[in-house]
Short mmCIF file of C-alpha atoms in Angstrom, two decimals:
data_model
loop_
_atom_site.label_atom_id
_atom_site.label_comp_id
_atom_site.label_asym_id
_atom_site.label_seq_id
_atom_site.Cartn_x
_atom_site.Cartn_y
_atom_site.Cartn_z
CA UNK A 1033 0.00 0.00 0.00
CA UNK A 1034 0.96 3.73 -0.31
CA UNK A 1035 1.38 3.88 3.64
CA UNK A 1036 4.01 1.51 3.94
CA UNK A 1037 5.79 2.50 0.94
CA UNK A 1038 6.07 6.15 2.41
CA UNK A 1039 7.62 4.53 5.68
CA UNK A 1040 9.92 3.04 3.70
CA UNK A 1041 10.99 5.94 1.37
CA UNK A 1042 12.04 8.25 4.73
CA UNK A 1043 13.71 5.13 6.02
CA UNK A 1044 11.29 5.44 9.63
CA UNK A 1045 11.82 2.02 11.49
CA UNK A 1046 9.61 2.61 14.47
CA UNK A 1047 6.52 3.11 11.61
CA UNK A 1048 3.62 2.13 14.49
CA UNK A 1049 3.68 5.84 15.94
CA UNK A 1050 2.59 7.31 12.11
CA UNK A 1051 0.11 7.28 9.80
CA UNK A 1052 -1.17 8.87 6.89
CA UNK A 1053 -4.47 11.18 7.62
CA UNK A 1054 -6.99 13.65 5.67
CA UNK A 1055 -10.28 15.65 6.39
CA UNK A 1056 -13.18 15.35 4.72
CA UNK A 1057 -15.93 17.86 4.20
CA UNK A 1058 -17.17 18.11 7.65
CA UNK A 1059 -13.92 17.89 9.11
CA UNK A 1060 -13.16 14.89 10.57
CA UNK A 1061 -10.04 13.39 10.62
CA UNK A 1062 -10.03 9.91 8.64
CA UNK A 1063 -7.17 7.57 9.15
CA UNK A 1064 -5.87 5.94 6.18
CA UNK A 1065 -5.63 2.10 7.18
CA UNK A 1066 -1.76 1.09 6.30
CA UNK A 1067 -2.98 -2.77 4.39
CA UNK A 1068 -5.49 -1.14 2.29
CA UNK A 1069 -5.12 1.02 -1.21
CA UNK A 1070 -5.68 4.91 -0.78
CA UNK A 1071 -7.89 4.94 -3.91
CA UNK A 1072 -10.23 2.74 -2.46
CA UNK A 1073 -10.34 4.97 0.76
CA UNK A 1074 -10.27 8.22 -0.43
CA UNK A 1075 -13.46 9.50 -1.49
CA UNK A 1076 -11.90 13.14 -2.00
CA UNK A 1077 -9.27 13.39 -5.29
CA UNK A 1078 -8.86 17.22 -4.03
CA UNK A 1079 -8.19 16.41 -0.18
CA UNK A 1080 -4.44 16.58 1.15
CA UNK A 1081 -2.83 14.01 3.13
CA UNK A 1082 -1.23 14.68 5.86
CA UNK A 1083 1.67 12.52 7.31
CA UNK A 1084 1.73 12.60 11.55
CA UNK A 1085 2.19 11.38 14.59
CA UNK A 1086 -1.01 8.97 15.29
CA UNK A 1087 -0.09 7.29 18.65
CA UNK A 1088 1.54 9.27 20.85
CA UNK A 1089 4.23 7.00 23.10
CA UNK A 1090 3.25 7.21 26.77
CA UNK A 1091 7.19 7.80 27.42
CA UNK A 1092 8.50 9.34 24.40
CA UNK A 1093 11.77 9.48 25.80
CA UNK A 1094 11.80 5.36 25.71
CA UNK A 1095 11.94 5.71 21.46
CA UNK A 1096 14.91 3.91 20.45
CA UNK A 1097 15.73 5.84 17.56
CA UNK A 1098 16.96 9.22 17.71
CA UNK A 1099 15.12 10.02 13.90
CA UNK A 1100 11.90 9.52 15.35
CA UNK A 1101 12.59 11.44 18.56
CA UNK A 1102 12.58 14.38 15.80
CA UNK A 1103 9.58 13.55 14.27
CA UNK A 1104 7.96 13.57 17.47
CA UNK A 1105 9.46 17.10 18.54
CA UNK A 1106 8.18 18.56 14.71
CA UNK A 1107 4.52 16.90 16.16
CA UNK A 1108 5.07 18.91 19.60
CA UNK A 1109 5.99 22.18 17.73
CA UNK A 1110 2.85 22.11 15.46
CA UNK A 1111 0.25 21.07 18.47
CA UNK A 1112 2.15 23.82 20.52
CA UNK A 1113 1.66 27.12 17.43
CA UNK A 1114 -1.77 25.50 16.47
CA UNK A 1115 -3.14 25.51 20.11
CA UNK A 1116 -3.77 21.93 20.10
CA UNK A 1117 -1.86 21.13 23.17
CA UNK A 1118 -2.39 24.46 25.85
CA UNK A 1119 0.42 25.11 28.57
CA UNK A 1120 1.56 27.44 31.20
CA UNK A 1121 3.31 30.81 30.47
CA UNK A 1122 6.47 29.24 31.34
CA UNK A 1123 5.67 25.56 30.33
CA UNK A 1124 5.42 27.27 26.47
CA UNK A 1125 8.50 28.72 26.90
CA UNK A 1126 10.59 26.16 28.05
CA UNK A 1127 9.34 23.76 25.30
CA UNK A 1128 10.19 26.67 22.92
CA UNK A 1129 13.86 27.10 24.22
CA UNK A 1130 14.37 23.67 23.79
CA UNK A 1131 13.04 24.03 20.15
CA UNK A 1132 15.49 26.77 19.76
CA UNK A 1133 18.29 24.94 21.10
CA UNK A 1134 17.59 22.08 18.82
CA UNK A 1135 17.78 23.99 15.53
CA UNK A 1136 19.99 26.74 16.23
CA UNK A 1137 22.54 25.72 19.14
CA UNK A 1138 23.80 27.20 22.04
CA UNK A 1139 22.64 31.29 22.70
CA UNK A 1140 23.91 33.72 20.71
CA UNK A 1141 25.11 37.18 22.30
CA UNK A 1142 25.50 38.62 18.91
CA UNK A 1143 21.84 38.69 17.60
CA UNK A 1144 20.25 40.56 20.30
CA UNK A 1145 18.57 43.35 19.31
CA UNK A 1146 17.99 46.50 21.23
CA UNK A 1147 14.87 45.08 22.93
CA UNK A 1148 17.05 42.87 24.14
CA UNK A 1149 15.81 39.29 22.24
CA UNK A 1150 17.83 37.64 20.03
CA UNK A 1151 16.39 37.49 16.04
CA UNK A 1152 16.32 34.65 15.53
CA UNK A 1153 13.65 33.50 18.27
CA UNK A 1154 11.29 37.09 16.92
CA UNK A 1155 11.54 34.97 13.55
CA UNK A 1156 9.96 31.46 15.01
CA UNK A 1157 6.49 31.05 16.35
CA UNK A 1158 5.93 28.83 18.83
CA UNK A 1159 2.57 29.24 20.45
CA UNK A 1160 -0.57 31.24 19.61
CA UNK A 1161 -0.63 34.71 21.27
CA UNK A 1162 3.15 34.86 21.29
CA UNK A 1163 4.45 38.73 22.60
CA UNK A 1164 7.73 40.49 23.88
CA UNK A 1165 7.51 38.51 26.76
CA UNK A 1166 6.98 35.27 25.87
CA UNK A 1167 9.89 35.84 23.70
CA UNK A 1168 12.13 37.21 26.31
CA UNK A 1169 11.60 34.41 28.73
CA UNK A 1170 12.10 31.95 25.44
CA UNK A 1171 16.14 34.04 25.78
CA UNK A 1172 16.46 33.66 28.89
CA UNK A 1173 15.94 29.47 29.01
CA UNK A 1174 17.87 29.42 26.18
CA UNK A 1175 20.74 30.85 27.98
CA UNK A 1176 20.91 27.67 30.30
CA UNK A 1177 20.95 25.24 27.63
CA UNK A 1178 24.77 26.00 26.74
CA UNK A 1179 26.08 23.12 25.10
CA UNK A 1180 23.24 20.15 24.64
CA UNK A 1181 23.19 18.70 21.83
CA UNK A 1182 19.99 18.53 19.07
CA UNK A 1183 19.41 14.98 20.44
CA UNK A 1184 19.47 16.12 24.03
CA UNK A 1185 17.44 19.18 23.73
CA UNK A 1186 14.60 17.26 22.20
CA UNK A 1187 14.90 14.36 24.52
CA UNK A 1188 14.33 17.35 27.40
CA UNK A 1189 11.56 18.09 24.82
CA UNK A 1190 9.63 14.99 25.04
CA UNK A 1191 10.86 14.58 28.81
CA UNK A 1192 8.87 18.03 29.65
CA UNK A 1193 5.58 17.78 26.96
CA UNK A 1194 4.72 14.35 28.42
CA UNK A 1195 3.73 15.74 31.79
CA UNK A 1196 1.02 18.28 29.98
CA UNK A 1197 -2.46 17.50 30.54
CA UNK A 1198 -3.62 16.98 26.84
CA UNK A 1199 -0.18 15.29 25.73
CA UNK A 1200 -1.45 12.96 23.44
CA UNK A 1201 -5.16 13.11 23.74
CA UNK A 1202 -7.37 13.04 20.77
CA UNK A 1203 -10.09 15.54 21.53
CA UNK A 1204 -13.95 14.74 20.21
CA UNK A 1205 -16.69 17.42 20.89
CA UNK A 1206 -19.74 15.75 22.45
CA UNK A 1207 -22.53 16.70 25.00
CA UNK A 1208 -23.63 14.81 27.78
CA UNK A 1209 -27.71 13.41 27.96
CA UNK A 1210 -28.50 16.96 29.39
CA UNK A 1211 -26.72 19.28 26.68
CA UNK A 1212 -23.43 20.25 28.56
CA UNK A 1213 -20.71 21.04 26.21
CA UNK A 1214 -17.59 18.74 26.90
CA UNK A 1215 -14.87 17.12 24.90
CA UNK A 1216 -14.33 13.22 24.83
CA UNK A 1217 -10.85 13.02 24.93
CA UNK A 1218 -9.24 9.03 23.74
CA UNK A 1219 -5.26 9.15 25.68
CA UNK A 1220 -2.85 6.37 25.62
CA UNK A 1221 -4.68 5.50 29.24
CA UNK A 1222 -8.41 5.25 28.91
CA UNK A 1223 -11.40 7.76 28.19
CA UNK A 1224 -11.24 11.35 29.82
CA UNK A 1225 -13.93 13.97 29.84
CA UNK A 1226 -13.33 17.67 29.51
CA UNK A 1227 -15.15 20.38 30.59
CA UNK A 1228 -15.63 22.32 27.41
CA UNK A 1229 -13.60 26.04 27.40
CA UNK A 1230 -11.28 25.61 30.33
CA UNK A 1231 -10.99 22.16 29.53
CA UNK A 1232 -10.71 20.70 33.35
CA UNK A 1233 -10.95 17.10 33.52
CA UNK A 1234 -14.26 16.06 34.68
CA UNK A 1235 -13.87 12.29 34.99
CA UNK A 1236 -11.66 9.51 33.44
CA UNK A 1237 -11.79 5.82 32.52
CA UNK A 1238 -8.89 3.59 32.62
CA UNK A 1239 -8.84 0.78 29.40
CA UNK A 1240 -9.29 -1.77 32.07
CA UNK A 1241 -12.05 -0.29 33.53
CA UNK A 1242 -13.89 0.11 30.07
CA UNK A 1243 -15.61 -3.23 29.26
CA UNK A 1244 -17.07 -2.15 25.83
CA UNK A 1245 -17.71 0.91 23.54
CA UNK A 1246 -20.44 1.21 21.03
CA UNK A 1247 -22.42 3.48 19.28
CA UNK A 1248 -25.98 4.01 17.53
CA UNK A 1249 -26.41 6.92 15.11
CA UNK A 1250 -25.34 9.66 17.16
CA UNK A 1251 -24.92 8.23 20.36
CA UNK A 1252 -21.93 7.23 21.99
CA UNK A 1253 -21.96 4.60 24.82
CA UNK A 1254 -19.19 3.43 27.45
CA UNK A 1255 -19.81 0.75 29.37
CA UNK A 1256 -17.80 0.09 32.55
CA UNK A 1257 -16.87 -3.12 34.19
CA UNK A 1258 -18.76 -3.33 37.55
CA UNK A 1259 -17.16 -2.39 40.73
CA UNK A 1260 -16.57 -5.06 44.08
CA UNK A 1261 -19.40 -3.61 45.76
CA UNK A 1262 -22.05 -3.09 42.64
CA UNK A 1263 -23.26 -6.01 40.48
CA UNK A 1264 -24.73 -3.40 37.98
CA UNK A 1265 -22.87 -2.44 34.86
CA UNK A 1266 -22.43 1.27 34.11
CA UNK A 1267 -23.15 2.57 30.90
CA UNK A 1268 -22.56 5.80 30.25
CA UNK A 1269 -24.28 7.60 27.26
CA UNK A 1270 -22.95 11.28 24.94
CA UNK A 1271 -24.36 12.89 22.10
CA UNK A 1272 -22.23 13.65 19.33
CA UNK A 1273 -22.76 16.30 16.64
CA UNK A 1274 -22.85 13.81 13.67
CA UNK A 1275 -23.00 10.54 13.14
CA UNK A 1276 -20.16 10.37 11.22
CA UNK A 1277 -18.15 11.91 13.90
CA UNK A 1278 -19.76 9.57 16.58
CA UNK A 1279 -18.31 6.87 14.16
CA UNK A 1280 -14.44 8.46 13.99
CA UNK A 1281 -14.98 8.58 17.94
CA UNK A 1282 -15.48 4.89 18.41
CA UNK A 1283 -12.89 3.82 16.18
CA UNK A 1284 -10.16 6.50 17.47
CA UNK A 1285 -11.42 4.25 20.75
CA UNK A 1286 -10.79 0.85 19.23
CA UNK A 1287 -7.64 1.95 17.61
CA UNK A 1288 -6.53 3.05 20.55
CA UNK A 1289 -6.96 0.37 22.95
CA UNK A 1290 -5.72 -2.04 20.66
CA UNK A 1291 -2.32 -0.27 20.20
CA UNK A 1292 -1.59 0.74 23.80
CA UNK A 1293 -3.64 -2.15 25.67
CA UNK A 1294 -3.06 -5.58 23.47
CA UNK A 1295 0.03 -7.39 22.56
CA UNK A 1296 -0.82 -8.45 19.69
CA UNK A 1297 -3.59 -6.69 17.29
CA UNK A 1298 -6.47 -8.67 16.65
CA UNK A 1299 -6.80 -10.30 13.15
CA UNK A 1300 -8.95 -9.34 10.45
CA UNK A 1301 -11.34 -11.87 9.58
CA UNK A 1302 -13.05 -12.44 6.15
CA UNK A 1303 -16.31 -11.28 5.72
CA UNK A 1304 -19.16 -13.16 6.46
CA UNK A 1305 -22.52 -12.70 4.92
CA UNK A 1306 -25.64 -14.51 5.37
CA UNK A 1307 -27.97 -15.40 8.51
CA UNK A 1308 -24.82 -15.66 10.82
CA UNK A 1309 -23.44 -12.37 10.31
CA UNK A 1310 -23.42 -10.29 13.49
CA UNK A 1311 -21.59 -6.70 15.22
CA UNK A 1312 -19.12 -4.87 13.80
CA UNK A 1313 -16.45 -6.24 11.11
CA UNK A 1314 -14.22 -3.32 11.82
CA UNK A 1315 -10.90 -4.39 12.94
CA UNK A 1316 -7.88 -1.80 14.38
CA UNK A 1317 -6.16 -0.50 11.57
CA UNK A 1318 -2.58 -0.30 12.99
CA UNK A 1319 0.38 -1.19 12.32
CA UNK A 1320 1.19 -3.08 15.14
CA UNK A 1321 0.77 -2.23 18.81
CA UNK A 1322 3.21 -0.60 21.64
CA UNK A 1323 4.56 -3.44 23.34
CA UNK A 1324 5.17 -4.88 20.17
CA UNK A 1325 7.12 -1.74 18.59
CA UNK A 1326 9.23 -1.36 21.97
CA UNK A 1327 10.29 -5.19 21.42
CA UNK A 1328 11.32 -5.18 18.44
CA UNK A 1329 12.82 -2.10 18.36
CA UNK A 1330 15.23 -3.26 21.50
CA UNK A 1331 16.11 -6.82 19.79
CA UNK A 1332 16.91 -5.34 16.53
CA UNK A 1333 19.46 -2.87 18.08
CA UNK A 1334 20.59 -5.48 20.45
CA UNK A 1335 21.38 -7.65 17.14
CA UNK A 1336 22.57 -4.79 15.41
CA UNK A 1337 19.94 -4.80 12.61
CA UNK A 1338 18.68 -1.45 12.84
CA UNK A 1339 20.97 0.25 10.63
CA UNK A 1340 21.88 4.28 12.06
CA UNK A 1341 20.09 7.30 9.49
CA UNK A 1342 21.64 10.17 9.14
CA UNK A 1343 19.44 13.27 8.50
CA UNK A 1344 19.58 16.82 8.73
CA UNK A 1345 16.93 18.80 10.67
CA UNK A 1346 15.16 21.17 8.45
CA UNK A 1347 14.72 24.85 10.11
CA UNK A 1348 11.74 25.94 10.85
CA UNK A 1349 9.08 28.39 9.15
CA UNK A 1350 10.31 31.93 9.58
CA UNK A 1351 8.12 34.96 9.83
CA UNK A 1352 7.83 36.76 7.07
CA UNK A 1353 8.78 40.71 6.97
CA UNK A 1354 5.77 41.23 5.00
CA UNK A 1355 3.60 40.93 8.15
CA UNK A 1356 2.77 44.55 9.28
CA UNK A 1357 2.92 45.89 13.49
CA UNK A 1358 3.83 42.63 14.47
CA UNK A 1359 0.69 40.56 13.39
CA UNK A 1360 0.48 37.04 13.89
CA UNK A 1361 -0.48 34.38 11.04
CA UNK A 1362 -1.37 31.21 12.10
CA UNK A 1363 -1.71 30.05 8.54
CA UNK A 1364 2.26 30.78 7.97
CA UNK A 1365 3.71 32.12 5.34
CA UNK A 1366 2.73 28.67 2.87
CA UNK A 1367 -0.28 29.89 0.83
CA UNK A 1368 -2.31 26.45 1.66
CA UNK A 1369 -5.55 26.00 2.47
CA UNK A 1370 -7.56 22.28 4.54
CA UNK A 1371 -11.10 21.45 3.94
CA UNK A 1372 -11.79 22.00 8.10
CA UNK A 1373 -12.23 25.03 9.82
CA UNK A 1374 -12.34 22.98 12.95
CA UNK A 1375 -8.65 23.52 14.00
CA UNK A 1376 -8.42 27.45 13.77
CA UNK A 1377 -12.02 27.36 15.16
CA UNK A 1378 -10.20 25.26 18.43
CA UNK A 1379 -7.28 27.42 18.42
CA UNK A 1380 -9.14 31.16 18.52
CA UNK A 1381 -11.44 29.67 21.14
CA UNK A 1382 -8.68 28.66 23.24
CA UNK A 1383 -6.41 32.13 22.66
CA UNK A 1384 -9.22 33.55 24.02
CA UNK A 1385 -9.63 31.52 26.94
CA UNK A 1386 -5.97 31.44 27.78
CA UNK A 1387 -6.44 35.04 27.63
CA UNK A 1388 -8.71 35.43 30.01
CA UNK A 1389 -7.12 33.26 32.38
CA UNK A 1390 -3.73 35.39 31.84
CA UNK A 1391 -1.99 32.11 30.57
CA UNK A 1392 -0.67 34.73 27.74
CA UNK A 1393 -1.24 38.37 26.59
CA UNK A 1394 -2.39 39.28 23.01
CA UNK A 1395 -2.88 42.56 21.86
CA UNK A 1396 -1.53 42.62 18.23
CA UNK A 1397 -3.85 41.77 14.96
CA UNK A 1398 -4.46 38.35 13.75
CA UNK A 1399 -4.17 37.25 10.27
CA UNK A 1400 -6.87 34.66 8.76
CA UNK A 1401 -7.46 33.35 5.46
CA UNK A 1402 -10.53 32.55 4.48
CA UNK A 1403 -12.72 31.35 1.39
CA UNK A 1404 -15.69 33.43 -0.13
CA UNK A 1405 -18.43 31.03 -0.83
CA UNK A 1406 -20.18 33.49 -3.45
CA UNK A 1407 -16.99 34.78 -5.12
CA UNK A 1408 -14.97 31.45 -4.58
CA UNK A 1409 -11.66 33.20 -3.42
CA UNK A 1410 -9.04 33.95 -1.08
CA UNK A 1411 -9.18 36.58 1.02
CA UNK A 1412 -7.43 38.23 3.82
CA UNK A 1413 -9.26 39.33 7.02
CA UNK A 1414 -7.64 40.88 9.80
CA UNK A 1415 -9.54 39.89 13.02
CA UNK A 1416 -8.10 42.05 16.58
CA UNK A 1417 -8.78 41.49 20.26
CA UNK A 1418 -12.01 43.41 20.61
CA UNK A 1419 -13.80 40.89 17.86
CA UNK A 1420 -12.17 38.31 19.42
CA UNK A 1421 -13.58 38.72 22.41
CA UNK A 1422 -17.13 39.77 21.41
CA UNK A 1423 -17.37 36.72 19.48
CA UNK A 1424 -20.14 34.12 20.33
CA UNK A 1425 -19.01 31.48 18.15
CA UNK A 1426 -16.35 31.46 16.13
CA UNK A 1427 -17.37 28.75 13.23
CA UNK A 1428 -18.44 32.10 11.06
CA UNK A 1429 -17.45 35.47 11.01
CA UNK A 1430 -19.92 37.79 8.73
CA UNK A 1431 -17.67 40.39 6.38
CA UNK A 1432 -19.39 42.98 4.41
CA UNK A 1433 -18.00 42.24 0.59
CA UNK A 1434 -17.73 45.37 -2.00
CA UNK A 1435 -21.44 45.50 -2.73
CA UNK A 1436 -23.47 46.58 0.18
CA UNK A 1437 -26.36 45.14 -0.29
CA UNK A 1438 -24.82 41.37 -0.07
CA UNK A 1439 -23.72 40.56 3.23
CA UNK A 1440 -21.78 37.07 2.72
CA UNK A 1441 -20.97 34.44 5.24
CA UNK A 1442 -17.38 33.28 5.16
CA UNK A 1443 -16.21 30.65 6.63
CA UNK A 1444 -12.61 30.09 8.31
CA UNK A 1445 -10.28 27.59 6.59
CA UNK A 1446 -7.11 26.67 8.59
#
């Protein structure tokens, strides 16, 4: 298939952590399955694929191989600017001086400007919101990681990140039976629930305390094993927005708890039609699972048949000088466009919350791209903090085109 012929071109030996993803035109994520053909799973010719992390390791640090230690850190980076994993003030900026380290090497008296921050850490971005400060405290942990190596910052990296709350968490919006907002979140543990905007945990279910998952139409069901002192199995019942996003949900579930929970991933058996047929023929469409990956990742370095890749680590996007007073583009400087809005609708929602909360400050003008539907084009749209914060729901934003008497409704496009 196309997925294992991509793990072989980049030469990636621990393969289980990737995958090969796209959106479709709601916006869910869709997993390519690795045995299968992409032309028989890709119902969109125009949709990109993205290659990414897909299982995030419970230790990072325990990755044999220091290549995919740097795919992992390039994972961290873009969760980190796209809001997707939320931090401390100082959290942020440690992970970002490690970045820094990584790439460019030990600090650099040299390129400090009169502000007093070197240029080279005003060119990256490393977290939505970024200011001065952020920036200045990025200099000043930078200043204690005088001679580490690449390999050593990013190990720190991965050392650091895994403590963070949503480290590795793939986040599903859902409601509860009496229409609370909350995210479903599937981790490398079990099931957690988050409170929707500050995103507290609310409750969480260890893989061997979930005794089945399941799903009808738009309802999503987790059954519990039953405690000592109850005979009575607890089910526990969300609404999700779609039914095709209640599906993705239980199969990010059964994906998951076959990679991190079994030893061995359960084989795919023929289909069966007829009178006899009953559940679910979907099997987990990994690779292989953890415990399988860490084994024979040790035995084939312990017989030396792991052979060592060189690579060279690419630098990072730089801003551009064509942004104006300091703006900040979370699209980049790369004129592309995905089919979702879903990601730059997360990551303004949770600027402004972190905002609030005085996680970071943000007082500059943001740059989005968006799509007309009427005129079919790209256009620019400068959104600042007063919007922002008067916004209700950020899914649309209404923008008054040249003709006043057409209001159009644009929707964002990370």
């Amino acid at each position: 298939s196309t997925g294992n012929k991509v793990m072989y071109e980049i030469d990636l030996n621990e393969h289980e952590y990737f995958g090969l993803c796209w959106r479709d035109k709601n916006g869910l994520r869709i997993w390519m399955d690795p045995e299968k053909p992409i032309r028989k799973q890709l119902t969109n010719e125009e949709a990109t694929l993205d290659f990414t992390v897909r299982f995030y390791a419970e230790d990072p640090c325990q990755l044999t191989e220091e290549y995919t230690r740097y795919f992992f850190c390039l994972q961290i980076k873009q969760d980190l600017l796209a809001g997707r994993l939320p931090c401390s003030f100082y959290t942020g900026a440690l992970l970002a001086s490690y970045a820094v380290q990584a790439e460019v090497g030990d600090y650099d008296p040299e390129s400090v400007d009169v502000d007093g921050i070197p240029s080279y850490i005003k060119e990256m971005e490393f977290v939505p919101g970024q200011n001065e400060e952020f920036e200045c405290q990025v200099a000043e942990f930078h200043k204690s990681h005088a001679g580490q190596t690449p390999s050593d910052s990013e190990m720190n990296m991965l050392d650091k990140v895994k403590r963070l709350e949503l480290y590795g968490v793939d986040l599903h919006l859902a409601m509860d039976l009496e229409g609370i907002r909350l995210y479903i979140g599937i981790s490398p543990t079990g099931i957690r629930i988050y409170q929707a905007g500050d995103m507290v945990r609310m409750n969480s279910f260890n893989w061997a305390k979930v005794l089945q998952v399941s799903f009808h139409k738009d309802k999503f069901y987790v059954q519990l094993r039953p405690s000592e002192k109850s005979v009575v199995k607890d089910k526990i019942g969300f609404r999700i927005p779609s039914v095709a996003a209640c599906k993705v949900l239980w199969k990010s579930c059964v994906d998951h708890h076959t990679f991190f929970r079994l030893y061995v991933a359960e084989k795919r058996m023929p289909a069966v039609f007829g009178l006899f047929r009953s559940g679910s023929k979907y099997r987990a469409s990994v690779r292989g699972t953890q415990k399988q990956a860490l084994e024979r990742s040790k035995s084939c370095h312990a017989l030396a048949e792991f052979k060592e890749v060189t690579f060279e680590r690419t630098p990072s996007q730089r801003i551009g000088k064509s942004r104006s007073e300091g703006a900040i583009n979370l699209l980049g400087s790369k004129p592309y466009v995905r089919n979702s809005f879903y990601d730059t609708y997360r990551s303004l929602r949770l600027m402004r919350d972190s905002t609030n909360r005085g996680i970071v400050s943000w007082s500059r003008p943001l740059f989005l791209r968006y799509r007309d539907r009427h005129q079919r084009r790209m256009t620019m749209y400068t959104i600042t903090w007063q919007t922002l914060s008067g916004l209700s729901s950020f899914r649309h934003l209404h923008h008054h085109t040249k003709n006043p008497r057409r209001r159009s409704l644009c929707t964002l496009l990370w």
